[in-house]
Amino acid sequence: MAEPKVHRQLVDTRLGQMHVRTVGAGEPLLLVHSQLVAGQWYDPVIPLLAGERMLIIPDRIGYGASDPAKRPLSFEEYAESTVDALDALGVERCDACGIHSGGIEVIELATAHASRIRSAILITVAVFTDEETAFFRENYVNSPPEPAEDGSHLHFYWDWWMGIKPATVGLDVAQRWMIDHLRASPNYYWTFDAAFAYPTADRIGSVMQPLLVMAPHDDLWTQMERAIGLLPQRAELIDQPHIDNAMAVFTEHTQEVVEHIREFLQRL
């Protein structure tokens, strides 16, 4: 079977030019990435879903091949730029899936731009206490090392991915992840700060569209448990205690997660 043909383009948004990949045909499904790795989070999904959906895979402003962010941005602004991209593509309404902080953007799209989103799929929803927010900011909202002539600063990036890479993922994949991390530097941490600032606890219950939530037991499971109690009553929840690493969702568990997405969308 031939590989699905991926179309790449740069589209104008209020925050700069956004790199967007589209592939497949059918009802549009927007796939919103989390931190650092940009749209390639969803590369394993393409051959499984492109035969039945038009997949829209943007790189958030500041990530991947999109323009760098000129200042710290909020998830309200990130969502507005994604709407600009949908406008440029001529997509009036779509389903939307987001993983980790990509889910924050999907929540914002589904609530502030409700007419554009038919249904929402979230893979992990995190609600932080003030104490947890302070801890995570201290550990994640920091500038990376300055470039050094001997390249020693690159160990910071490589060690990051060696620390969270699933054992079954090859070093070639980890290297691609690290390259996206480098492309987002030195300001990649702005999006971490925006994620901690977003009022997820206040907004998640306002999602009126059909909502599927998958709950891996990864490093944000404590925050995920807190969010579960705030989900709308009509939300569908899939507990996934066997998934303990976010980077394993679309590497080790691709087929399972895609099947959940497919079944949910077919019921709409």
CSV table of C-alpha atoms in Angstrom, one decimal:
chain,number,residue,atom,x,y,z
A,1,MET,CA,0.0,0.0,0.0
A,2,ALA,CA,1.3,3.4,-1.0
A,3,GLU,CA,2.3,5.8,1.8
A,4,PRO,CA,-0.3,8.6,2.4
A,5,LYS,CA,0.9,11.8,0.6
A,6,VAL,CA,1.6,14.6,3.1
A,7,HIS,CA,1.1,18.2,2.0
A,8,ARG,CA,3.1,20.8,3.8
A,9,GLN,CA,2.5,24.5,3.8
A,10,LEU,CA,3.0,27.7,5.7
A,11,VAL,CA,-0.1,29.7,6.5
A,12,ASP,CA,-0.4,33.2,7.9
A,13,THR,CA,-1.6,33.6,11.4
A,14,ARG,CA,-1.8,36.6,13.8
A,15,LEU,CA,1.4,35.3,15.5
A,16,GLY,CA,3.4,34.6,12.4
A,17,GLN,CA,3.6,31.8,9.8
A,18,MET,CA,2.5,28.4,11.0
A,19,HIS,CA,3.7,25.2,9.4
A,20,VAL,CA,0.8,22.8,8.8
A,21,ARG,CA,0.8,19.3,7.4
A,22,THR,CA,-2.4,17.9,5.9
A,23,VAL,CA,-2.9,14.3,4.8
A,24,GLY,CA,-5.8,12.1,3.8
A,25,ALA,CA,-9.4,12.8,2.9
A,26,GLY,CA,-12.7,12.9,4.7
A,27,GLU,CA,-13.9,14.7,7.8
A,28,PRO,CA,-11.1,16.9,9.2
A,29,LEU,CA,-9.4,15.9,12.4
A,30,LEU,CA,-7.1,18.5,14.0
A,31,LEU,CA,-4.1,16.9,15.9
A,32,VAL,CA,-2.6,19.3,18.4
A,33,HIS,CA,0.8,18.5,19.8
A,34,SER,CA,2.2,18.9,23.3
A,35,GLN,CA,5.6,20.4,24.2
A,36,LEU,CA,8.8,20.3,22.3
A,37,VAL,CA,8.3,17.6,19.7
A,38,ALA,CA,5.9,19.6,17.6
A,39,GLY,CA,3.6,17.9,15.0
A,40,GLN,CA,5.8,14.8,14.7
A,41,TRP,CA,4.1,13.6,17.9
A,42,TYR,CA,1.5,12.3,15.5
A,43,ASP,CA,3.6,10.7,12.8
A,44,PRO,CA,2.7,7.2,13.8
A,45,VAL,CA,-1.0,8.1,13.5
A,46,ILE,CA,-0.8,9.1,9.9
A,47,PRO,CA,-0.8,5.6,8.2
A,48,LEU,CA,-3.6,4.5,10.5
A,49,LEU,CA,-6.1,7.3,10.1
A,50,ALA,CA,-5.3,9.1,6.8
A,51,GLY,CA,-7.3,6.6,4.8
A,52,GLU,CA,-10.5,7.7,6.5
A,53,ARG,CA,-9.9,11.3,7.7
A,54,MET,CA,-8.3,14.5,6.6
A,55,LEU,CA,-5.6,15.0,9.3
A,56,ILE,CA,-4.5,18.5,10.1
A,57,ILE,CA,-1.2,18.6,11.9
A,58,PRO,CA,0.2,22.0,12.8
A,59,ASP,CA,3.4,23.0,14.5
A,60,ARG,CA,2.5,25.4,17.2
A,61,ILE,CA,4.1,28.9,16.8
A,62,GLY,CA,7.5,28.7,18.4
A,63,TYR,CA,7.9,25.0,17.5
A,64,GLY,CA,8.8,22.8,14.6
A,65,ALA,CA,9.0,24.6,11.3
A,66,SER,CA,6.6,27.4,12.4
A,67,ASP,CA,7.9,30.9,13.1
A,68,PRO,CA,9.4,31.5,16.5
A,69,ALA,CA,7.3,33.2,19.1
A,70,LYS,CA,8.4,36.9,19.6
A,71,ARG,CA,7.2,36.9,23.3
A,72,PRO,CA,5.6,34.6,25.8
A,73,LEU,CA,2.1,33.6,24.6
A,74,SER,CA,-1.0,32.3,26.3
A,75,PHE,CA,-3.0,29.3,25.3
A,76,GLU,CA,-5.8,31.6,24.4
A,77,GLU,CA,-3.4,33.1,21.8
A,78,TYR,CA,-2.1,29.8,20.6
A,79,ALA,CA,-5.7,28.7,20.0
A,80,GLU,CA,-6.5,31.9,18.1
A,81,SER,CA,-3.6,31.3,15.8
A,82,THR,CA,-4.8,27.7,15.2
A,83,VAL,CA,-8.2,29.1,14.2
A,84,ASP,CA,-6.3,31.4,11.8
A,85,ALA,CA,-4.7,28.3,10.3
A,86,LEU,CA,-8.1,26.6,9.9
A,87,ASP,CA,-9.4,29.7,8.2
A,88,ALA,CA,-6.4,29.6,5.8
A,89,LEU,CA,-7.1,25.9,5.0
A,90,GLY,CA,-10.8,26.6,4.5
A,91,VAL,CA,-11.8,24.3,7.4
A,92,GLU,CA,-15.0,25.6,9.0
A,93,ARG,CA,-15.4,22.8,11.6
A,94,CYS,CA,-13.4,19.9,12.7
A,95,ASP,CA,-12.9,17.3,15.4
A,96,ALA,CA,-9.8,18.0,17.6
A,97,CYS,CA,-7.4,15.8,19.5
A,98,GLY,CA,-4.7,17.1,21.9
A,99,ILE,CA,-2.1,15.3,24.0
A,100,HIS,CA,-0.9,16.9,27.3
A,101,SER,CA,-0.6,20.7,26.7
A,102,GLY,CA,-2.1,20.1,23.3
A,103,GLY,CA,-5.2,19.1,25.2
A,104,ILE,CA,-5.2,22.6,26.9
A,105,GLU,CA,-5.3,24.1,23.4
A,106,VAL,CA,-8.2,21.8,22.5
A,107,ILE,CA,-10.1,22.9,25.6
A,108,GLU,CA,-9.6,26.5,24.6
A,109,LEU,CA,-10.7,25.8,21.1
A,110,ALA,CA,-13.8,23.9,22.2
A,111,THR,CA,-14.9,26.6,24.7
A,112,ALA,CA,-13.8,29.9,23.1
A,113,HIS,CA,-14.3,28.8,19.5
A,114,ALA,CA,-17.1,26.3,20.0
A,115,SER,CA,-18.6,26.7,16.6
A,116,ARG,CA,-15.3,25.4,15.0
A,117,ILE,CA,-15.0,22.2,17.1
A,118,ARG,CA,-17.4,19.3,16.6
A,119,SER,CA,-15.9,17.0,19.2
A,120,ALA,CA,-12.9,17.0,21.5
A,121,ILE,CA,-10.4,14.3,22.4
A,122,LEU,CA,-8.0,14.8,25.3
A,123,ILE,CA,-5.1,12.6,26.2
A,124,THR,CA,-4.3,13.6,29.8
A,125,VAL,CA,-5.9,16.6,31.5
A,126,ALA,CA,-3.8,18.1,34.3
A,127,VAL,CA,-5.1,20.3,37.2
A,128,PHE,CA,-2.3,21.6,39.4
A,129,THR,CA,-2.5,22.9,43.0
A,130,ASP,CA,-0.7,26.2,43.7
A,131,GLU,CA,2.1,24.2,45.4
A,132,GLU,CA,2.5,21.9,42.4
A,133,THR,CA,2.5,24.8,40.0
A,134,ALA,CA,5.3,26.5,42.0
A,135,PHE,CA,7.3,23.2,41.9
A,136,PHE,CA,6.8,22.6,38.2
A,137,ARG,CA,7.6,26.2,37.3
A,138,GLU,CA,10.9,26.0,39.3
A,139,ASN,CA,11.9,22.9,37.4
A,140,TYR,CA,10.6,23.6,33.9
A,141,VAL,CA,10.3,27.3,33.4
A,142,ASN,CA,14.0,27.9,32.9
A,143,SER,CA,16.3,28.9,30.1
A,144,PRO,CA,18.5,26.2,28.6
A,145,PRO,CA,22.3,26.3,28.8
A,146,GLU,CA,24.0,28.9,26.6
A,147,PRO,CA,25.8,27.4,23.5
A,148,ALA,CA,29.3,26.3,24.3
A,149,GLU,CA,32.2,26.0,21.8
A,150,ASP,CA,32.7,22.3,22.7
A,151,GLY,CA,29.1,21.5,22.3
A,152,SER,CA,28.7,20.5,25.9
A,153,HIS,CA,25.4,22.3,26.2
A,154,LEU,CA,23.9,19.7,23.8
A,155,HIS,CA,24.1,17.2,26.6
A,156,PHE,CA,21.2,19.0,28.3
A,157,TYR,CA,18.9,18.2,25.4
A,158,TRP,CA,20.1,14.7,24.9
A,159,ASP,CA,19.9,13.8,28.6
A,160,TRP,CA,16.4,15.2,28.7
A,161,TRP,CA,15.2,12.7,26.0
A,162,MET,CA,17.3,9.8,27.4
A,163,GLY,CA,15.5,10.3,30.7
A,164,ILE,CA,12.0,10.0,29.3
A,165,LYS,CA,12.4,7.8,26.1
A,166,PRO,CA,10.5,4.5,26.3
A,167,ALA,CA,12.9,1.6,26.2
A,168,THR,CA,11.4,0.4,22.9
A,169,VAL,CA,12.0,3.7,21.1
A,170,GLY,CA,15.1,3.8,19.0
A,171,LEU,CA,17.8,6.5,19.3
A,172,ASP,CA,17.0,7.8,15.9
A,173,VAL,CA,13.5,8.7,17.1
A,174,ALA,CA,14.9,10.3,20.2
A,175,GLN,CA,17.3,12.3,18.1
A,176,ARG,CA,14.4,13.7,16.0
A,177,TRP,CA,12.6,14.7,19.2
A,178,MET,CA,15.8,16.4,20.4
A,179,ILE,CA,16.1,18.3,17.2
A,180,ASP,CA,12.6,19.8,17.6
A,181,HIS,CA,13.6,20.7,21.2
A,182,LEU,CA,16.6,22.6,19.8
A,183,ARG,CA,14.4,24.3,17.2
A,184,ALA,CA,12.1,25.6,19.9
A,185,SER,CA,15.1,26.9,22.0
A,186,PRO,CA,15.9,29.1,23.8
A,187,ASN,CA,12.3,30.0,24.6
A,188,TYR,CA,10.6,26.6,24.6
A,189,TYR,CA,9.8,27.0,28.3
A,190,TRP,CA,7.4,29.8,27.6
A,191,THR,CA,4.8,27.2,26.7
A,192,PHE,CA,5.3,25.3,30.0
A,193,ASP,CA,4.6,28.6,31.8
A,194,ALA,CA,1.5,29.2,29.7
A,195,ALA,CA,0.3,25.6,30.5
A,196,PHE,CA,0.6,26.2,34.2
A,197,ALA,CA,-1.2,29.6,33.9
A,198,TYR,CA,-4.2,28.2,32.0
A,199,PRO,CA,-7.4,27.8,34.1
A,200,THR,CA,-8.0,24.2,33.2
A,201,ALA,CA,-10.0,23.5,36.3
A,202,ASP,CA,-12.4,26.3,35.4
A,203,ARG,CA,-12.7,25.5,31.7
A,204,ILE,CA,-12.8,21.7,31.4
A,205,GLY,CA,-16.4,21.5,32.7
A,206,SER,CA,-17.5,24.0,30.0
A,207,VAL,CA,-16.7,21.7,27.1
A,208,MET,CA,-20.2,21.2,25.5
A,209,GLN,CA,-19.1,19.0,22.6
A,210,PRO,CA,-18.9,15.2,22.7
A,211,LEU,CA,-15.7,14.7,24.8
A,212,LEU,CA,-13.4,11.6,25.0
A,213,VAL,CA,-10.7,11.7,27.7
A,214,MET,CA,-7.9,9.1,27.8
A,215,ALA,CA,-6.1,8.8,31.1
A,216,PRO,CA,-2.6,7.4,30.9
A,217,HIS,CA,-1.0,6.8,34.4
A,218,ASP,CA,2.1,8.9,33.5
A,219,ASP,CA,4.0,11.5,35.5
A,220,LEU,CA,0.9,13.7,35.6
A,221,TRP,CA,-1.4,11.0,37.0
A,222,THR,CA,-2.0,12.8,40.3
A,223,GLN,CA,-3.1,15.9,38.4
A,224,MET,CA,-5.1,13.8,36.0
A,225,GLU,CA,-7.0,12.2,38.9
A,226,ARG,CA,-7.9,15.7,40.1
A,227,ALA,CA,-9.2,16.7,36.7
A,228,ILE,CA,-11.4,13.6,36.3
A,229,GLY,CA,-13.7,14.8,39.0
A,230,LEU,CA,-14.2,18.1,37.0
A,231,LEU,CA,-15.1,16.5,33.7
A,232,PRO,CA,-18.6,17.1,32.2
A,233,GLN,CA,-21.0,14.2,33.1
A,234,ARG,CA,-21.3,13.3,29.4
A,235,ALA,CA,-17.6,12.9,28.9
A,236,GLU,CA,-16.3,9.4,28.0
A,237,LEU,CA,-13.3,8.4,30.1
A,238,ILE,CA,-10.8,5.6,29.2
A,239,ASP,CA,-8.5,4.6,32.1
A,240,GLN,CA,-5.1,3.5,30.8
A,241,PRO,CA,-3.0,2.3,33.8
A,242,HIS,CA,-0.7,0.3,31.5
A,243,ILE,CA,0.6,3.5,29.9
A,244,ASP,CA,3.1,5.1,32.2
A,245,ASN,CA,4.9,7.4,29.8
A,246,ALA,CA,3.5,10.1,27.6
A,247,MET,CA,6.1,9.4,24.9
A,248,ALA,CA,4.7,5.8,24.7
A,249,VAL,CA,1.2,6.9,23.8
A,250,PHE,CA,2.0,7.1,20.0
A,251,THR,CA,5.0,4.8,20.0
A,252,GLU,CA,4.2,1.7,22.0
A,253,HIS,CA,0.4,2.1,22.2
A,254,THR,CA,-0.4,3.7,18.8
A,255,GLN,CA,-2.9,1.1,17.6
A,256,GLU,CA,-4.8,1.0,20.8
A,257,VAL,CA,-5.1,4.8,21.1
A,258,VAL,CA,-6.1,5.2,17.5
A,259,GLU,CA,-8.8,2.6,17.8
A,260,HIS,CA,-10.3,4.5,20.7
A,261,ILE,CA,-10.2,7.7,18.6
A,262,ARG,CA,-11.7,5.9,15.7
A,263,GLU,CA,-14.6,4.3,17.7
A,264,PHE,CA,-15.4,7.6,19.4
A,265,LEU,CA,-15.6,9.5,16.1
A,266,GLN,CA,-17.7,6.8,14.4
A,267,ARG,CA,-20.3,7.2,17.1
A,268,LEU,CA,-20.8,10.9,16.5
